[in-house]
PDB file of C-alpha atoms in Angstrom:
ATOM      1  CA  UNK J   1      10.791   2.664 -12.721  1.00 44.00           C
ATOM      2  CA  UNK J   2       9.120   5.133 -10.189  1.00 67.00           C
ATOM      3  CA  UNK J   3      11.473   4.435  -6.779  1.00 85.00           C
ATOM      4  CA  UNK J   4       8.076   3.821  -5.116  1.00 92.00           C
ATOM      5  CA  UNK J   5       6.846   0.856  -7.336  1.00 93.00           C
ATOM      6  CA  UNK J   6       8.889  -2.452  -9.416  1.00 94.00           C
ATOM      7  CA  UNK J   7       7.962  -5.538 -11.333  1.00 95.00           C
ATOM      8  CA  UNK J   8       9.318  -8.452 -10.014  1.00 94.00           C
ATOM      9  CA  UNK J   9       8.947 -12.576 -11.155  1.00 93.00           C
ATOM     10  CA  UNK J  10       6.446 -12.640  -8.159  1.00 92.00           C
ATOM     11  CA  UNK J  11       3.844  -9.721  -8.609  1.00 94.00           C
ATOM     12  CA  UNK J  12       4.672  -5.898  -8.071  1.00 96.00           C
ATOM     13  CA  UNK J  13       6.332  -4.653  -5.520  1.00 96.00           C
ATOM     14  CA  UNK J  14       5.481  -0.932  -3.640  1.00 95.00           C
ATOM     15  CA  UNK J  15       6.941   0.587  -0.515  1.00 95.00           C
ATOM     16  CA  UNK J  16       4.167   3.219   1.195  1.00 95.00           C
ATOM     17  CA  UNK J  17       3.703   5.536   4.011  1.00 95.00           C
ATOM     18  CA  UNK J  18       0.976   4.343   6.127  1.00 96.00           C
ATOM     19  CA  UNK J  19      -0.708   7.041   7.888  1.00 97.00           C
ATOM     20  CA  UNK J  20      -3.282   5.895  10.950  1.00 97.00           C
ATOM     21  CA  UNK J  21      -5.705   7.082  12.322  1.00 97.00           C
ATOM     22  CA  UNK J  22      -6.655   9.111   9.664  1.00 97.00           C
ATOM     23  CA  UNK J  23      -9.805  11.032   9.536  1.00 97.00           C
ATOM     24  CA  UNK J  24     -10.665   9.676   5.896  1.00 97.00           C
ATOM     25  CA  UNK J  25      -9.537   6.652   4.220  1.00 97.00           C
ATOM     26  CA  UNK J  26      -7.244   7.583   0.979  1.00 96.00           C
ATOM     27  CA  UNK J  27      -4.826   7.160  -1.412  1.00 95.00           C
ATOM     28  CA  UNK J  28      -1.975   9.943  -2.185  1.00 94.00           C
ATOM     29  CA  UNK J  29       0.439  10.488  -4.925  1.00 88.00           C
ATOM     30  CA  UNK J  30       3.751   8.900  -3.816  1.00 88.00           C
ATOM     31  CA  UNK J  31       5.721  12.092  -2.207  1.00 79.00           C
ATOM     32  CA  UNK J  32       9.488  11.786  -1.615  1.00 73.00           C
ATOM     33  CA  UNK J  33      11.186   8.903   0.191  1.00 74.00           C
ATOM     34  CA  UNK J  34       8.280   6.473   1.413  1.00 73.00           C
ATOM     35  CA  UNK J  35       6.350   6.084  -1.520  1.00 87.00           C
ATOM     36  CA  UNK J  36       3.071   6.262  -1.722  1.00 93.00           C
ATOM     37  CA  UNK J  37       0.831   7.353   0.916  1.00 95.00           C
ATOM     38  CA  UNK J  38      -1.902   5.434   2.621  1.00 97.00           C
ATOM     39  CA  UNK J  39      -4.501   6.815   5.131  1.00 97.00           C
ATOM     40  CA  UNK J  40      -6.622   4.569   7.166  1.00 98.00           C
ATOM     41  CA  UNK J  41      -8.955   5.503   9.330  1.00 98.00           C
ATOM     42  CA  UNK J  42      -7.900   2.354  12.489  1.00 97.00           C
ATOM     43  CA  UNK J  43      -5.561   2.523  15.011  1.00 96.00           C
ATOM     44  CA  UNK J  44      -2.318   0.991  14.932  1.00 94.00           C
ATOM     45  CA  UNK J  45      -3.680  -1.521  17.619  1.00 94.00           C
ATOM     46  CA  UNK J  46      -4.156  -5.191  17.267  1.00 94.00           C
ATOM     47  CA  UNK J  47      -2.915  -5.231  13.710  1.00 94.00           C
ATOM     48  CA  UNK J  48      -5.827  -3.309  12.705  1.00 97.00           C
ATOM     49  CA  UNK J  49      -3.932  -0.276  10.938  1.00 97.00           C
ATOM     50  CA  UNK J  50      -2.153  -2.979   8.420  1.00 97.00           C
ATOM     51  CA  UNK J  51      -5.687  -5.452   8.104  1.00 97.00           C
ATOM     52  CA  UNK J  52      -7.335  -2.132   6.693  1.00 98.00           C
ATOM     53  CA  UNK J  53      -4.214  -1.507   4.732  1.00 98.00           C
ATOM     54  CA  UNK J  54      -4.063  -4.656   3.149  1.00 97.00           C
ATOM     55  CA  UNK J  55      -8.633  -3.622   2.788  1.00 97.00           C
ATOM     56  CA  UNK J  56      -8.253  -0.990   1.044  1.00 97.00           C
ATOM     57  CA  UNK J  57      -5.441  -1.696  -1.181  1.00 97.00           C
ATOM     58  CA  UNK J  58      -7.538  -5.166  -2.092  1.00 97.00           C
ATOM     59  CA  UNK J  59     -10.395  -3.742  -3.216  1.00 96.00           C
ATOM     60  CA  UNK J  60      -9.132  -0.059  -4.915  1.00 96.00           C
ATOM     61  CA  UNK J  61      -6.904  -2.930  -7.059  1.00 96.00           C
ATOM     62  CA  UNK J  62      -9.147  -5.474  -7.500  1.00 96.00           C
ATOM     63  CA  UNK J  63      -7.594  -8.411  -5.989  1.00 96.00           C
ATOM     64  CA  UNK J  64      -8.143 -10.672  -3.249  1.00 97.00           C
ATOM     65  CA  UNK J  65      -6.411  -9.355   0.279  1.00 96.00           C
ATOM     66  CA  UNK J  66      -4.584 -13.076  -0.208  1.00 96.00           C
ATOM     67  CA  UNK J  67      -2.487 -11.649  -3.126  1.00 97.00           C
ATOM     68  CA  UNK J  68      -0.980  -8.816  -1.046  1.00 97.00           C
ATOM     69  CA  UNK J  69       1.503  -9.635   1.393  1.00 97.00           C
ATOM     70  CA  UNK J  70       3.713  -7.453   3.705  1.00 97.00           C
ATOM     71  CA  UNK J  71       7.200  -7.984   2.717  1.00 96.00           C
ATOM     72  CA  UNK J  72       8.566  -5.793   5.236  1.00 96.00           C
ATOM     73  CA  UNK J  73       7.852  -2.868   7.739  1.00 95.00           C
ATOM     74  CA  UNK J  74       5.200  -4.984   9.415  1.00 94.00           C
ATOM     75  CA  UNK J  75       5.209  -2.726  12.982  1.00 94.00           C
ATOM     76  CA  UNK J  76       6.008   0.343  10.637  1.00 94.00           C
ATOM     77  CA  UNK J  77       4.834   3.071   9.381  1.00 93.00           C
ATOM     78  CA  UNK J  78       7.374   2.413   6.214  1.00 94.00           C
ATOM     79  CA  UNK J  79       5.877  -0.432   4.593  1.00 96.00           C
ATOM     80  CA  UNK J  80       7.138  -2.714   1.007  1.00 96.00           C
ATOM     81  CA  UNK J  81       4.209  -4.816  -0.395  1.00 97.00           C
ATOM     82  CA  UNK J  82       4.149  -7.649  -2.550  1.00 98.00           C
ATOM     83  CA  UNK J  83       1.191  -8.052  -5.142  1.00 97.00           C
ATOM     84  CA  UNK J  84       0.582 -10.876  -6.858  1.00 96.00           C
ATOM     85  CA  UNK J  85      -1.412 -11.040 -10.164  1.00 93.00           C
ATOM     86  CA  UNK J  86      -1.045  -7.550 -11.143  1.00 94.00           C
ATOM     87  CA  UNK J  87       1.634  -4.998 -12.665  1.00 94.00           C
ATOM     88  CA  UNK J  88       3.526  -2.216 -11.605  1.00 94.00           C
ATOM     89  CA  UNK J  89       1.143  -0.511 -14.969  1.00 94.00           C
ATOM     90  CA  UNK J  90      -1.976  -1.961 -13.666  1.00 94.00           C
ATOM     91  CA  UNK J  91      -1.568  -0.458 -10.002  1.00 94.00           C
ATOM     92  CA  UNK J  92      -0.464   2.625 -11.852  1.00 93.00           C
ATOM     93  CA  UNK J  93      -3.615   2.479 -13.421  1.00 94.00           C
ATOM     94  CA  UNK J  94      -5.594   1.060 -10.511  1.00 94.00           C
ATOM     95  CA  UNK J  95      -4.698   4.510  -8.253  1.00 91.00           C
ATOM     96  CA  UNK J  96      -5.076   6.834 -11.404  1.00 88.00           C
ATOM     97  CA  UNK J  97      -0.996   8.293 -11.853  1.00 82.00           C
TER      98      UNK J  97
END
């Protein structure tokens, strides 16, 4: 299993390195210890970047936004997210990895 993603009984746990204020939204292959790299155009103010992250992942994975929760790192750029209703294999396939 990859270091950035793992199956759990309650869903799939992924590690994300969020990059706010990007010129475009993008999901990039995991590099290094931080996990999946996600770029959003929203600034890290008033939870806007976190909301943009959840919206982007929900769209890409075709799950409701409520299926994705931030387990740790809400105020940090490095986050751990729990996605219910999809397996690690389905997450990788949705991202094209």
